[in-house]
Amino acid sequence: MCGDLNFPTSLQLNEAERQQVVAMWNKPRAAFRRGQCIHELFEAQAERAPDAIAVTFEDTQVTFKELDARANQLAHHLQHLSVGPEVFVGLFMERSIEMIVAILGVWKAGGAYVPIDPAFPLERSAFMLADTQVAVLLTQRHLVERLPQHSAHLVCLNTDWDSVASECWDNPASPVVPDNLAYTIYTSGSTGRPKGVLITHANLCPLLHWGYDCLHLTPADRAVQFLSYTFDASVWEIFIALTSGSSLFMVPREIVLDPQAMFDFITSHHISVIHATPTQFQFLVALGQPIPSLRFACIGAEKLTLDLVKRSHALLHPDCRIFNMYGPTEATIMATTLEIDRATFNQYQDLTSVPIGPPIANTRCYVVDPDNNLQPAGTPGELFIAGDGLARGYLGRPSLTGDKFGPSPFSSGERVYKTGDQAMWLPDGSLEFLGRIDYQVKLRGFRIELGEIEAVLDQHSAVQAAVVLAREDDPAEKRLVAYVVPQPGQAPTISELRDHLKPKLPEYMLPAAFV
């Protein structure tokens, strides 16, 4: 639900309560080696184990040394095309080893990548290319006909590699520093156009270091990669594995869409690490078949129910660790997490969903009322996030950036991001997610501004007004429903309305029903 959550009457914290929510539940900054970029963490791993298998896709495998060499060749080629710090490079690719080469190559050249799903409507892809003004566009030959008109230099990695292969295998010299951009991922926008979130290397590196300390992945681990690269969690999914020395197994798209095929892939490849939304994880659990190889199940992007965890405990190895992870794109993938083992499960049995946990290292969280007063445990409020993961802001949207990011009322020199999420501290220092205070929903892990769908519907000449809701008539299935008031004397059909939306919105934003 959204738009109907109310704040309680503000409470005045005493000094002990203030110290609890500001200091005790927000841990001191964790020490780690700063001043590195993400690709440098990968390069260090390639030096440690050059001959280990880095990525497997279908019948093809590449070692860390081979992946590093290909990325270096592409980086040199991109630098000849004037790619460097703060320069955007578009990626219009399907899941493949080439996709990983492209991301690393852009970073090694010093640039920032912009992922565009070839399944996106032409108009949306065109907007993203124009908004970022990409200098170079990396793609695959069979996808070229799906591209909108653009002025970028086109490089097809599967057919133009001969022009790249002559480049040097060595790491390129680059002036890129951690405060430079690493990527821009677009999220839904309430005005009818998506907004690009600007993430730097310095935003992502602390998250990876936290992952090393928390998960302790090893070269023996096998991580699955099946999230869309336009979904920010894919960055974590890929690079927590590759910078830890684990082997990454990329899943073909047709397998991702079939729960039984996905289960067969995980078991046949002895996958030990999976990152998924609760919806995706539920499909696997619903099969009722044991998954003994899993050591880590990292779940996020939607509410995780205790019922799903309970059912998964019966199918997973007793030592498998399940993490409930929470974080908006603007806070770089993850801000809080809770490991939900059998003891923790019993502790939260009175709740309907799993808490999102305490803040991770180098992240601070505050629950506040509309007047920016801190709220104590047991009192709902809006969740503010501070720390190393905070994005630079929104591309070309200074007003929106100023509305959502700003100076912290609680600590000098600190910035906060106002999430729009309603949360509440629990007595043990974990946070419980309660819903939205605005008109935004999460559906299958994707963040959707209902206002964006409404704005596009309103552009139809036969529509007088439109409202879109996320209905959950079946507790296991949330779906979008559009309610439309036609112009006097007009009666647009459902197919006409759907055809109007398809060129402008991605598939996951199309309403399942029209009323």
Short mmCIF file of N, CA and C in Angstrom, two decimals, residues 117 119-121 124 128 185-189 194 228 230-231 253 441-450 452-453 478-480 505-512:
data_model
loop_
_atom_site.label_atom_id
_atom_site.label_comp_id
_atom_site.label_asym_id
_atom_site.label_seq_id
_atom_site.Cartn_x
_atom_site.Cartn_y
_atom_site.Cartn_z
N ASP A 117 18.36 -1.64 -21.28
CA ASP A 117 17.84 -2.97 -21.61
C ASP A 117 17.33 -2.96 -23.04
N ALA A 119 15.20 -4.68 -24.23
CA ALA A 119 13.75 -4.91 -24.19
C ALA A 119 12.98 -3.64 -23.86
N PHE A 120 13.67 -2.56 -23.50
CA PHE A 120 12.98 -1.31 -23.20
C PHE A 120 12.27 -0.78 -24.45
N PRO A 121 11.16 -0.07 -24.28
CA PRO A 121 10.54 0.60 -25.43
C PRO A 121 11.51 1.59 -26.07
N ARG A 124 11.86 5.05 -24.48
CA ARG A 124 12.58 5.10 -23.21
C ARG A 124 14.09 5.03 -23.44
N MET A 128 17.02 7.94 -22.52
CA MET A 128 18.21 7.70 -21.71
C MET A 128 19.48 8.07 -22.48
N ILE A 185 22.13 4.57 -13.14
CA ILE A 185 21.00 3.67 -13.33
C ILE A 185 19.72 4.49 -13.19
N TYR A 186 18.79 4.26 -14.12
CA TYR A 186 17.55 5.03 -14.14
C TYR A 186 16.46 4.35 -13.31
N THR A 187 15.77 5.16 -12.53
CA THR A 187 14.62 4.69 -11.76
C THR A 187 13.38 5.44 -12.24
N SER A 188 12.22 4.91 -11.90
CA SER A 188 10.96 5.51 -12.31
C SER A 188 10.82 6.92 -11.75
N GLY A 189 10.16 7.81 -12.52
CA GLY A 189 9.97 9.19 -12.08
C GLY A 189 8.51 9.57 -12.08
N PRO A 194 11.87 8.93 -16.48
CA PRO A 194 12.77 8.32 -15.49
C PRO A 194 13.88 9.28 -15.10
N SER A 228 18.78 -8.35 -14.03
CA SER A 228 19.01 -7.43 -15.15
C SER A 228 20.06 -6.40 -14.76
N THR A 230 20.15 -3.47 -15.56
CA THR A 230 19.53 -2.17 -15.31
C THR A 230 18.98 -2.09 -13.89
N PHE A 231 19.12 -3.15 -13.13
CA PHE A 231 18.71 -3.25 -11.73
C PHE A 231 19.99 -3.12 -10.91
N ARG A 253 18.66 -15.87 -20.36
CA ARG A 253 17.38 -15.24 -20.06
C ARG A 253 16.24 -16.25 -20.00
N VAL A 441 5.77 2.25 -5.48
CA VAL A 441 5.61 0.85 -5.08
C VAL A 441 6.82 0.07 -5.57
N LYS A 442 6.98 -1.12 -4.99
CA LYS A 442 7.96 -2.09 -5.46
C LYS A 442 7.20 -3.28 -6.03
N LEU A 443 7.55 -3.68 -7.26
CA LEU A 443 6.90 -4.80 -7.92
C LEU A 443 7.97 -5.67 -8.54
N ARG A 444 8.07 -6.90 -8.06
CA ARG A 444 9.10 -7.85 -8.53
C ARG A 444 10.50 -7.24 -8.47
N GLY A 445 10.71 -6.41 -7.45
CA GLY A 445 12.02 -5.82 -7.24
C GLY A 445 12.21 -4.48 -7.92
N PHE A 446 11.33 -4.11 -8.83
CA PHE A 446 11.47 -2.84 -9.55
C PHE A 446 10.74 -1.73 -8.82
N ARG A 447 11.38 -0.58 -8.75
CA ARG A 447 10.79 0.59 -8.12
C ARG A 447 9.95 1.32 -9.15
N ILE A 448 8.68 1.54 -8.84
CA ILE A 448 7.76 2.12 -9.81
C ILE A 448 7.06 3.32 -9.19
N GLU A 449 7.16 4.46 -9.85
CA GLU A 449 6.37 5.63 -9.48
C GLU A 449 5.04 5.51 -10.23
N LEU A 450 3.95 5.32 -9.50
CA LEU A 450 2.65 5.17 -10.15
C LEU A 450 2.30 6.42 -10.95
N GLU A 452 4.22 8.06 -12.84
CA GLU A 452 4.80 8.00 -14.19
C GLU A 452 3.84 7.30 -15.15
N ILE A 453 3.22 6.22 -14.69
CA ILE A 453 2.26 5.51 -15.54
C ILE A 453 1.04 6.39 -15.80
N LYS A 478 1.14 -9.15 -6.19
CA LYS A 478 0.81 -7.74 -6.33
C LYS A 478 0.75 -7.41 -7.81
N ARG A 479 -0.25 -6.63 -8.24
CA ARG A 479 -0.34 -6.28 -9.65
C ARG A 479 -0.82 -4.85 -9.81
N LEU A 480 -0.48 -4.24 -10.94
CA LEU A 480 -0.88 -2.87 -11.23
C LEU A 480 -2.23 -2.86 -11.92
N LEU A 505 6.77 2.67 -21.88
CA LEU A 505 7.09 2.13 -20.56
C LEU A 505 7.64 0.71 -20.69
N PRO A 506 8.56 0.32 -19.80
CA PRO A 506 9.05 -1.06 -19.82
C PRO A 506 7.94 -2.03 -19.40
N GLU A 507 8.13 -3.28 -19.74
CA GLU A 507 7.11 -4.30 -19.52
C GLU A 507 6.63 -4.35 -18.08
N TYR A 508 7.57 -4.22 -17.13
CA TYR A 508 7.19 -4.36 -15.72
C TYR A 508 6.32 -3.21 -15.22
N MET A 509 6.17 -2.13 -16.00
CA MET A 509 5.34 -1.00 -15.59
C MET A 509 3.97 -1.00 -16.26
N LEU A 510 3.69 -2.00 -17.10
CA LEU A 510 2.39 -2.05 -17.77
C LEU A 510 1.33 -2.62 -16.83
N PRO A 511 0.19 -1.95 -16.67
CA PRO A 511 -0.87 -2.47 -15.80
C PRO A 511 -1.36 -3.84 -16.27
N ALA A 512 -1.66 -4.68 -15.30
CA ALA A 512 -2.20 -6.01 -15.62
C ALA A 512 -3.67 -5.92 -15.97
#
